[in-house]
PDB file of C-alpha atoms and ligand atoms in Angstrom:
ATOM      1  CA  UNK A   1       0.000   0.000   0.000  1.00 95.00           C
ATOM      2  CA  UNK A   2       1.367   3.471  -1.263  1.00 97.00           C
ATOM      3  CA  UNK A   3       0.458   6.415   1.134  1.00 97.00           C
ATOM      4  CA  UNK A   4      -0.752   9.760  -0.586  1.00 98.00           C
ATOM      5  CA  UNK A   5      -0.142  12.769   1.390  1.00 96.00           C
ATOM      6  CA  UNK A   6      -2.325  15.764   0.315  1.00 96.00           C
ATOM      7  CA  UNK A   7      -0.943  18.632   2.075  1.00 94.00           C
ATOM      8  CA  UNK A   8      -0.319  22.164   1.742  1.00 91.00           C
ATOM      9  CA  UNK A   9       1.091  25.116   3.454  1.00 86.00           C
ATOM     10  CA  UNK A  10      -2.099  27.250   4.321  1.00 83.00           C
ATOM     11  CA  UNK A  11      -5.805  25.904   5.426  1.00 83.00           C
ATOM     12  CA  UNK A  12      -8.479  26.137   3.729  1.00 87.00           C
ATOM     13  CA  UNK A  13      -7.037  25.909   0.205  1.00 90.00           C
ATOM     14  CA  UNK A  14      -8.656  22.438  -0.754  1.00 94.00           C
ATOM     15  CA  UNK A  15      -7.198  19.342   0.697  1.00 94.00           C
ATOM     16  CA  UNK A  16     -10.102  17.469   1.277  1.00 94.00           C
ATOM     17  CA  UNK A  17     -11.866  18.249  -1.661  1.00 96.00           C
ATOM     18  CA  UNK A  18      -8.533  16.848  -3.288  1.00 97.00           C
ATOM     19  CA  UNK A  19      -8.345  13.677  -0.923  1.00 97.00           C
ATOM     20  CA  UNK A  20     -11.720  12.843  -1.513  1.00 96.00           C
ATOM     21  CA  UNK A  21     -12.568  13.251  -5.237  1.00 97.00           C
ATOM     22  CA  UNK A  22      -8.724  11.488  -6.037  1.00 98.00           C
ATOM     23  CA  UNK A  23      -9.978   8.788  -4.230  1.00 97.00           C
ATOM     24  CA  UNK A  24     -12.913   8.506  -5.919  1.00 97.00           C
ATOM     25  CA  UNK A  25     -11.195   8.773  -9.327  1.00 98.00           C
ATOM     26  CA  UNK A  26      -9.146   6.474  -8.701  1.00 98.00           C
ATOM     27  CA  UNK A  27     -12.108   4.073  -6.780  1.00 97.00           C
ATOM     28  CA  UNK A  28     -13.686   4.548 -10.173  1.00 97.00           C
ATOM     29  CA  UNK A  29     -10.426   3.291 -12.186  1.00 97.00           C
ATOM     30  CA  UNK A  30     -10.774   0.075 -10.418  1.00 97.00           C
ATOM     31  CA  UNK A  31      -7.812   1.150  -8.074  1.00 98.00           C
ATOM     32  CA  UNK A  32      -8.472  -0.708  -4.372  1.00 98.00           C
ATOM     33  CA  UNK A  33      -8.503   3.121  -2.368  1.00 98.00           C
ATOM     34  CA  UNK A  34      -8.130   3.837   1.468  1.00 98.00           C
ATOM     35  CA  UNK A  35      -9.114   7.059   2.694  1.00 96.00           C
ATOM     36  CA  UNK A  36      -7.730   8.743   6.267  1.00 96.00           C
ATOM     37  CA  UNK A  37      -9.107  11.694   7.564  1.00 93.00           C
ATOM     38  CA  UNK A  38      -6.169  12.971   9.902  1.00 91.00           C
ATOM     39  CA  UNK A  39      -7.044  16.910   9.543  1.00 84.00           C
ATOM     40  CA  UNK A  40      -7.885  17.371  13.274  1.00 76.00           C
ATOM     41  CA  UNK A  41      -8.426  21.108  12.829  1.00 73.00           C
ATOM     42  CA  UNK A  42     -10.954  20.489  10.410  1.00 74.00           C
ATOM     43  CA  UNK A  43     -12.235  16.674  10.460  1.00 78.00           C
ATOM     44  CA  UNK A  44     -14.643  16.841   7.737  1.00 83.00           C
ATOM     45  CA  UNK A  45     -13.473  14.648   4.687  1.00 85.00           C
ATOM     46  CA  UNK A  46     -16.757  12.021   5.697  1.00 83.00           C
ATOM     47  CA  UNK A  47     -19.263  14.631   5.215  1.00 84.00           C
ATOM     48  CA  UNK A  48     -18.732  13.432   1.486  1.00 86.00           C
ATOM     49  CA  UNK A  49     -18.785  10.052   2.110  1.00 86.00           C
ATOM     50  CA  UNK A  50     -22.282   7.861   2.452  1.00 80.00           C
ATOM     51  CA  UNK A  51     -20.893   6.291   5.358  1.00 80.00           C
ATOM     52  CA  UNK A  52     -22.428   4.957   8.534  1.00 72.00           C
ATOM     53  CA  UNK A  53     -20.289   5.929  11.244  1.00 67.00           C
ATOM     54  CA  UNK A  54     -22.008   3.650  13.497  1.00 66.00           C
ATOM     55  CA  UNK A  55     -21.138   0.596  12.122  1.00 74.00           C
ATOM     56  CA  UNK A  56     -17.674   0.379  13.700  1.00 81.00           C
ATOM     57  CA  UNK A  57     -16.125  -3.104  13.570  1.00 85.00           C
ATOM     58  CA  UNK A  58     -12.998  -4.462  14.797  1.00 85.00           C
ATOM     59  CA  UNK A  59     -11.311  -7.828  13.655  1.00 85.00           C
ATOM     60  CA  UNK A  60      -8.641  -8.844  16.784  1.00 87.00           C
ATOM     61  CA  UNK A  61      -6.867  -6.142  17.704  1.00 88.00           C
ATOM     62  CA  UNK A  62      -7.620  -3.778  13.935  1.00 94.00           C
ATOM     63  CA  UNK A  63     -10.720  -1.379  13.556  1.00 93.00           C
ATOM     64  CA  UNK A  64     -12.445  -2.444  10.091  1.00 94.00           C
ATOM     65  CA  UNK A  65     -12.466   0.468   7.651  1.00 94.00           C
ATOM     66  CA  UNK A  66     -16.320   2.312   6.621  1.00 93.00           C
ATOM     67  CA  UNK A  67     -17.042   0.774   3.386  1.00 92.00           C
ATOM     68  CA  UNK A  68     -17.678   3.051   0.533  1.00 91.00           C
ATOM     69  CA  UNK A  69     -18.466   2.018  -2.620  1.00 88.00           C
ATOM     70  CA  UNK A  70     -16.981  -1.144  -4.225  1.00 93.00           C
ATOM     71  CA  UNK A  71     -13.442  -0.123  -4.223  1.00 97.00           C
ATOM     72  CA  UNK A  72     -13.436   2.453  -1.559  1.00 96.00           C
ATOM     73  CA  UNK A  73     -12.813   2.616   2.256  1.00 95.00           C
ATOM     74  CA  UNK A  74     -12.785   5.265   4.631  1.00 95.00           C
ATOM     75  CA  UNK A  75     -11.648   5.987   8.283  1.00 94.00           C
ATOM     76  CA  UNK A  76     -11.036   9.414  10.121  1.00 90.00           C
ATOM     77  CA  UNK A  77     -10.869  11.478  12.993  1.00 84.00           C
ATOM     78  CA  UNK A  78     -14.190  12.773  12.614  1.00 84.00           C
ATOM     79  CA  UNK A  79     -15.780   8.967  12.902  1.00 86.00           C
ATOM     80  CA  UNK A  80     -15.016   9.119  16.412  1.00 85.00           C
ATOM     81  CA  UNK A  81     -16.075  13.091  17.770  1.00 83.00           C
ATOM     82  CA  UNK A  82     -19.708  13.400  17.800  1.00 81.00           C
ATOM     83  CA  UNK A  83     -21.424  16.039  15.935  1.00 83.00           C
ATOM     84  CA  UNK A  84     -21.049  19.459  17.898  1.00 86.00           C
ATOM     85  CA  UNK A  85     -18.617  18.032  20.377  1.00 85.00           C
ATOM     86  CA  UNK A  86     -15.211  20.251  21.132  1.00 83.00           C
ATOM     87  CA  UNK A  87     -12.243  18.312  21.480  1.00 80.00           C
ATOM     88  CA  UNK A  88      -9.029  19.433  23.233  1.00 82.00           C
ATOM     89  CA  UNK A  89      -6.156  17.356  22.212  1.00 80.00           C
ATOM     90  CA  UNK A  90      -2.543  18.412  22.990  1.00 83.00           C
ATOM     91  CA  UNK A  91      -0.197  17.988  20.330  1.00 82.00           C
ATOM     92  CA  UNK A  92       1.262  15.020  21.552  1.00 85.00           C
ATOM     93  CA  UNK A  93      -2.475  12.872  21.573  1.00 85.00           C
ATOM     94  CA  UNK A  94      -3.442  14.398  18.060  1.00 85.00           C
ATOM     95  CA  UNK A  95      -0.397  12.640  16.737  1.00 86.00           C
ATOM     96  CA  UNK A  96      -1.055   9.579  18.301  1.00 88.00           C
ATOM     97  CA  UNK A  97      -4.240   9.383  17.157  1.00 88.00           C
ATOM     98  CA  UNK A  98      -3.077   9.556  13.499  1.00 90.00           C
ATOM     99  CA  UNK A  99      -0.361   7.425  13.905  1.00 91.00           C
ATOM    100  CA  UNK A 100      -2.272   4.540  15.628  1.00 92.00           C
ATOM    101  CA  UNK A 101      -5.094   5.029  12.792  1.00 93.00           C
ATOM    102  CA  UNK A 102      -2.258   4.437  10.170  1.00 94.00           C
ATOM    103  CA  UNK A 103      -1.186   0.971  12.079  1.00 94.00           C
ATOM    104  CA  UNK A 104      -4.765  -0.229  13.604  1.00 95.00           C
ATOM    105  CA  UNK A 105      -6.711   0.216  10.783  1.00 96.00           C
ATOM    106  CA  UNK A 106      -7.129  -2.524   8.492  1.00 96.00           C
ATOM    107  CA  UNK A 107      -6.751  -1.080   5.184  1.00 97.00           C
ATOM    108  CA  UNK A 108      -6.963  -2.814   2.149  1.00 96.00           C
ATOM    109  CA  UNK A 109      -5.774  -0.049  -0.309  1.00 97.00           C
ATOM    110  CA  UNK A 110      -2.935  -0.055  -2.995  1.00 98.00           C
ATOM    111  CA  UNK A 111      -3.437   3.595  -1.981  1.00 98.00           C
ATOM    112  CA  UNK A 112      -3.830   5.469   1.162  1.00 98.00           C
ATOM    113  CA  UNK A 113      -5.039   8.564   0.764  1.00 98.00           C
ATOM    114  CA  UNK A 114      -4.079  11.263   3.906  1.00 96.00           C
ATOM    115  CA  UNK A 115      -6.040  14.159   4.208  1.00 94.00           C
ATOM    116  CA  UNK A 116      -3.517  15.740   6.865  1.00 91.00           C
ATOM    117  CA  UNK A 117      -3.682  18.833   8.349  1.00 85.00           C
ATOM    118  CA  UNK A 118      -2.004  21.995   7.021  1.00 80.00           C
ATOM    119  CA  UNK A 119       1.441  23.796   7.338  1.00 73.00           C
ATOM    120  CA  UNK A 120       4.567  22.275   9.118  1.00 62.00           C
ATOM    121  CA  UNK A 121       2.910  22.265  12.625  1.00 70.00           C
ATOM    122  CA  UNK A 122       4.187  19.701  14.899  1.00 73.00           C
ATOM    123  CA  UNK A 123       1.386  17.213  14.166  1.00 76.00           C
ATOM    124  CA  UNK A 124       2.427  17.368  10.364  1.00 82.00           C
ATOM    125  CA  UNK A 125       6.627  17.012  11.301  1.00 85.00           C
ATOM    126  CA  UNK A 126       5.508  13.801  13.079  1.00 87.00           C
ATOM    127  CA  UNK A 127       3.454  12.235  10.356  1.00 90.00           C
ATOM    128  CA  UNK A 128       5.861  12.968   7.584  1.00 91.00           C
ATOM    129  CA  UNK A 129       8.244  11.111   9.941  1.00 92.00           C
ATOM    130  CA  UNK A 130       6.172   8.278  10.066  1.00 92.00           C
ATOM    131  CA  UNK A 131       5.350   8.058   6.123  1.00 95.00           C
ATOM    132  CA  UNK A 132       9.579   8.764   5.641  1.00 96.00           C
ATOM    133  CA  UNK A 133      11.083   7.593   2.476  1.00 96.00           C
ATOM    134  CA  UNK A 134       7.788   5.324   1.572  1.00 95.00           C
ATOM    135  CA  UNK A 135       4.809   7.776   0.778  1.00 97.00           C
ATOM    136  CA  UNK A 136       4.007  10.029  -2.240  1.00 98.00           C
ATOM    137  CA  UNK A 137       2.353  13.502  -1.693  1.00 96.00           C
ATOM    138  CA  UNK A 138       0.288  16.217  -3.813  1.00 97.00           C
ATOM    139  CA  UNK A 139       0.699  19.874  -2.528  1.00 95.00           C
ATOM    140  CA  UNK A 140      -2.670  21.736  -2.789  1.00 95.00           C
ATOM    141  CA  UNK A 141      -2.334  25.727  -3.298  1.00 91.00           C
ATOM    142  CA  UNK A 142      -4.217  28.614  -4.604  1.00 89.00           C
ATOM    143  CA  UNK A 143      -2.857  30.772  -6.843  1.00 85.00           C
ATOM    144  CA  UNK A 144      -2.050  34.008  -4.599  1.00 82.00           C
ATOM    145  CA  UNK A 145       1.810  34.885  -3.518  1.00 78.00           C
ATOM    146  CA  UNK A 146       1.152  33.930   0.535  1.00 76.00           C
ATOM    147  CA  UNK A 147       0.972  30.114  -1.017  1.00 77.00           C
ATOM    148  CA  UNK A 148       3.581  30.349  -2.796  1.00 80.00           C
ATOM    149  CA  UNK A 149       5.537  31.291   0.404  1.00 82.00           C
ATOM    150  CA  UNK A 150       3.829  28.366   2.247  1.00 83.00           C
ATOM    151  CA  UNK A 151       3.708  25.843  -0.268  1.00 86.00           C
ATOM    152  CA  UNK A 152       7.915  26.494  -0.956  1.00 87.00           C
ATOM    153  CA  UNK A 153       8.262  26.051   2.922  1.00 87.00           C
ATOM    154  CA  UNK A 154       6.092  22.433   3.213  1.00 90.00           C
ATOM    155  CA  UNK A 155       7.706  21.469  -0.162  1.00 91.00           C
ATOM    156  CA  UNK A 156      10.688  21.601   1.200  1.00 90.00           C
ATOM    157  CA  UNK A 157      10.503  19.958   4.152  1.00 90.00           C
ATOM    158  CA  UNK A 158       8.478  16.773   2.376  1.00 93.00           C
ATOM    159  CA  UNK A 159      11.740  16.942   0.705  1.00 93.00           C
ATOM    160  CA  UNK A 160      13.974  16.797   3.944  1.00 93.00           C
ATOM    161  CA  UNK A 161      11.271  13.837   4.751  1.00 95.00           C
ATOM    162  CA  UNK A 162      12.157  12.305   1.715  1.00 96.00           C
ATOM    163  CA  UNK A 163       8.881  11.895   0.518  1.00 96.00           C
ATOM    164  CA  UNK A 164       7.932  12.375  -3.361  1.00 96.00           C
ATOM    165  CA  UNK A 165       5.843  15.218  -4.138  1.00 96.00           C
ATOM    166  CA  UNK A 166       3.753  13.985  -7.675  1.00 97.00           C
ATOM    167  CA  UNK A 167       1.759  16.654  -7.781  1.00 96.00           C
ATOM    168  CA  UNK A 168       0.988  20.390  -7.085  1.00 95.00           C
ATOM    169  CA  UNK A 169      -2.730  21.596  -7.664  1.00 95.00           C
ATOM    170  CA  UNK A 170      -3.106  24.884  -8.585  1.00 93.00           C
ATOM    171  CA  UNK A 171      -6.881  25.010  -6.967  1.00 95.00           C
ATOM    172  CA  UNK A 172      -9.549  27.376  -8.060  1.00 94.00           C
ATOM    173  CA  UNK A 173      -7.075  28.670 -10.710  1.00 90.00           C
ATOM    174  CA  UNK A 174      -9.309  30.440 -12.527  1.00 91.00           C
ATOM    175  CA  UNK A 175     -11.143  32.887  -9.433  1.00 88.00           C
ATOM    176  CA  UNK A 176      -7.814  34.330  -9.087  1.00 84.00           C
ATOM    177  CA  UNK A 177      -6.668  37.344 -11.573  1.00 86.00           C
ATOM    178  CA  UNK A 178      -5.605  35.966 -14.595  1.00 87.00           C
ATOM    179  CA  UNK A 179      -1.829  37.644 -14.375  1.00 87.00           C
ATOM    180  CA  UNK A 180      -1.582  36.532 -11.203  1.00 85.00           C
ATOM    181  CA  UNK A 181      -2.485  33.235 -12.015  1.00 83.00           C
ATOM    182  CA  UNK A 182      -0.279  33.157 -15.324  1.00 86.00           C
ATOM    183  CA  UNK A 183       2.863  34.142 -12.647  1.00 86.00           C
ATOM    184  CA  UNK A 184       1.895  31.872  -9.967  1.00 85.00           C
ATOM    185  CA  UNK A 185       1.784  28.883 -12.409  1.00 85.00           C
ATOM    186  CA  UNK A 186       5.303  30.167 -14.116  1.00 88.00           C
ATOM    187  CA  UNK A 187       6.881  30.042 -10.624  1.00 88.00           C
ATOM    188  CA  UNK A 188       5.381  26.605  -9.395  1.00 88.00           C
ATOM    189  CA  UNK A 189       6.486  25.089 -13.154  1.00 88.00           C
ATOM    190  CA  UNK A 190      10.663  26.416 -12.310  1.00 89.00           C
ATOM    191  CA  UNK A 191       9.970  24.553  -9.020  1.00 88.00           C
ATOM    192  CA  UNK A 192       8.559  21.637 -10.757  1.00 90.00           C
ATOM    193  CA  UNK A 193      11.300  21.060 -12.770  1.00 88.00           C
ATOM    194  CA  UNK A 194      13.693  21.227  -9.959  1.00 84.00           C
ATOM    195  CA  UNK A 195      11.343  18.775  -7.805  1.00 84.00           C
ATOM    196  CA  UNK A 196      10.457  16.732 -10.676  1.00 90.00           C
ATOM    197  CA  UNK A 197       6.294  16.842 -10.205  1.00 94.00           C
ATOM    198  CA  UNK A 198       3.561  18.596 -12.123  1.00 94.00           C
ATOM    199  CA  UNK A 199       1.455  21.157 -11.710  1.00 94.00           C
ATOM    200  CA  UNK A 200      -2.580  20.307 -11.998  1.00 95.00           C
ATOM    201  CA  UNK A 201      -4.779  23.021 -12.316  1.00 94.00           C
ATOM    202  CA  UNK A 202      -8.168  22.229 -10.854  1.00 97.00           C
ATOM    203  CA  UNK A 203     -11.219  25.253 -11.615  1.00 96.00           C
ATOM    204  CA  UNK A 204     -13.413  26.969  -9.494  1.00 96.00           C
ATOM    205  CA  UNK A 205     -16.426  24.758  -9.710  1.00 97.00           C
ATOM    206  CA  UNK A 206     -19.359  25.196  -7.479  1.00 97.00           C
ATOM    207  CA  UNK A 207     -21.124  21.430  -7.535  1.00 97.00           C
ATOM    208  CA  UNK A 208     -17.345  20.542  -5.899  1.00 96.00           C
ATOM    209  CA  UNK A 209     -18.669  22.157  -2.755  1.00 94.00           C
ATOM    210  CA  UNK A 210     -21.588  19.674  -2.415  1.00 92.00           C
ATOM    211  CA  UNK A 211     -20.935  16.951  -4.401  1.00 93.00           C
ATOM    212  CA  UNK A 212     -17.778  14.961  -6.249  1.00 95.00           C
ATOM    213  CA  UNK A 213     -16.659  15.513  -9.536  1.00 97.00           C
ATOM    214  CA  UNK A 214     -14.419  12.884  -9.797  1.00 97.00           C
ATOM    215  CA  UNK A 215     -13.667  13.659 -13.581  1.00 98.00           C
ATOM    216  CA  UNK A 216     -12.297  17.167 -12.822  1.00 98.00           C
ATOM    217  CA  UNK A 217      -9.031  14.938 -11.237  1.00 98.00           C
ATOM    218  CA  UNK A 218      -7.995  12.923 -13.887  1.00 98.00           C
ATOM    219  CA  UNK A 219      -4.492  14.655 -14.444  1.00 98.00           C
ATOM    220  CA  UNK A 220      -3.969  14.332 -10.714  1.00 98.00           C
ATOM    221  CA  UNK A 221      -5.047  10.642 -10.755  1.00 98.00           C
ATOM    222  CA  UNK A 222      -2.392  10.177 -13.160  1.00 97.00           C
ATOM    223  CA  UNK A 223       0.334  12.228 -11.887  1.00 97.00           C
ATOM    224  CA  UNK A 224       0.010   9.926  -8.549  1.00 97.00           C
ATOM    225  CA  UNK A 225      -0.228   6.591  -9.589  1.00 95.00           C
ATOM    226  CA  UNK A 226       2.218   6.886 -12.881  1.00 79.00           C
TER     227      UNK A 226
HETATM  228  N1  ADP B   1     -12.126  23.756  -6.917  1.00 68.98           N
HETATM  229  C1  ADP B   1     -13.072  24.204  -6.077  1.00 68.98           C
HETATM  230  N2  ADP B   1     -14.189  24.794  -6.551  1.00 68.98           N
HETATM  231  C2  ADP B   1     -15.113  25.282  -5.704  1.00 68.98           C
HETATM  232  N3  ADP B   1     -15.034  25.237  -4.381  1.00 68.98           N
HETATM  233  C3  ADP B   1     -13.934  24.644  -3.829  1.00 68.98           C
HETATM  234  C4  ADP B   1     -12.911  24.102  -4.650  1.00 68.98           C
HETATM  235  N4  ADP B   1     -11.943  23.599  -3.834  1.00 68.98           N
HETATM  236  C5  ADP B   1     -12.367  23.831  -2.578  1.00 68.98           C
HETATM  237  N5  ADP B   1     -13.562  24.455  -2.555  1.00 68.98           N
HETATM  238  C6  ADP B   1     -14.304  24.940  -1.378  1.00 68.98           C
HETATM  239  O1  ADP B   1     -13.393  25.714  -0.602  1.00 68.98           O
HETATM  240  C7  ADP B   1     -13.557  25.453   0.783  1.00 68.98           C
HETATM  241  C8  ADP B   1     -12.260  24.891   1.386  1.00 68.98           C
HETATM  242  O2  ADP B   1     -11.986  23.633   0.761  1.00 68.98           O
HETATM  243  P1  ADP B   1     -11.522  22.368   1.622  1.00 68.98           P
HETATM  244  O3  ADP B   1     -11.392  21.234   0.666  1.00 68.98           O
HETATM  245  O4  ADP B   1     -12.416  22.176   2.804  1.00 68.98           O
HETATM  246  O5  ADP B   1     -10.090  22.881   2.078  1.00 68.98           O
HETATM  247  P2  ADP B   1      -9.124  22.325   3.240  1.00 68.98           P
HETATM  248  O6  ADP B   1      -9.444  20.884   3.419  1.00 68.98           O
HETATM  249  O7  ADP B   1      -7.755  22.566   2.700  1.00 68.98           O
HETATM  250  O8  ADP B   1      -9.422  23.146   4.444  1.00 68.98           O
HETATM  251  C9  ADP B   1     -14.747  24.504   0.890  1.00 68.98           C
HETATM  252  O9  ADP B   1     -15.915  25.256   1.079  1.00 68.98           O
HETATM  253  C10 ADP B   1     -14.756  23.807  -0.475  1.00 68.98           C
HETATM  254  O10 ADP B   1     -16.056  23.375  -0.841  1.00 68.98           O
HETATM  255 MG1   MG B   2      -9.980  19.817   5.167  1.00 68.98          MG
END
């Protein structure tokens, strides 16, 4: 099983609309896909998902992914906070929590699919420590100059982490100012060449905020399985 980061150096610029309609590309391909939820700031990647978060199963000591669809299967941090409840985790449990999802789940995935919190906080430094040298990750940014700063910052330390980035998604490309855009996308392609992944632009596109468009994320689906 491959793990697929999807990161990026901000919030709010996409992740989990990333994680979850790649995984559903790919579901769709055929591909066998896990998906983890380990955004703990914002665990809301099932809220997409028809799944049933009461049917938790274990099998000995491994919790039994949520089945969705033929090819898909989903676990996250958000199965086990109820609706409306605050949680106060300290860096140190937050971690943990990811890290024994990634072990005590039993996922039957070629790929895992991490929706993982932004920006190089602590919680991120320890789960790119834990994926080192064996995962693949897609970077997702808009196209304003503060991501540029951020994404150059996470990119670089995936690199430290020895982790391959495939991908970077330029997300919502076209909401942005068209120049902007145009010199956002030249500076991400100089850093593509020197960190050997593509850039995938993904558009503003409304049904993506209720719904999957799995189609939209073919060039990503093939930039991370390739
Ligand atoms: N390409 C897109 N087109 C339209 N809306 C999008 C697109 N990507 C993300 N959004 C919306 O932007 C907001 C943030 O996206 P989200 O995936 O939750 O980001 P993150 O997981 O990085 O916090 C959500 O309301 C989501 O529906
Ligand atoms: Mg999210």
């Amino acid at each position: 099983m491959i793990p697929i980061l999807v990161t990026s150096g901000k919030g709010g610029t996409g992740k989990t609309t990333v994680s979850v309609n790649l995984a559903m590309n790919l579901a769709e391909r055929g591909i066998k896909v896990s998906l983890l939820d380990a955004d703990l700031l914002a665990p809301n990647t099932h809220l997409f998902l028809d799944v049933n978060k009461e049917r938790l199963r274990e099998a000995g000591k491994m919790l039994i992914p949520l089945k969705v669809g033929e090819h898909l299967e989903f676990m996250g941090l958000g199965v086990f906070i109820p609706k409306g409840v605050g949680v106060a985790l300290n860096y140190e449990k937050t971690a943990d929590f990811i890290t024994t999802l990634l072990k005590f789940v039993k996922w039957s995935g070629d790929y895992l699919i991490i929706d993982a919190p932004p920006a190089a906080i602590d919680v991120n430094v320890k789960l790119f420590k834990e994926l080192r040298g064996r995962a693949r990750a897609v970077v997702v940014g808009e196209p304003h100059p503060f991501a540029i700063e951020d994404n150059l910052r996470i990119l670089d330390l995936l690199k430290f982490f020895d982790i391959e980035v495939r991908a970077l998604v330029l997300n919502k490309y076209n909401m942005y100012q068209e120049e902007l855009a145009k010199q956002v996308m030249a500076e991400y392609e100089a850093h593509a060449k020197k960190y050997g992944f593509r850039v995938v632009k993904i558009p503003w596109e409304p049904r993506l905020q209720t719904q999957t468009v799995p189609e939209l994320f073919d060039e990503l689906a093939e930039a991370v399985v390739g």
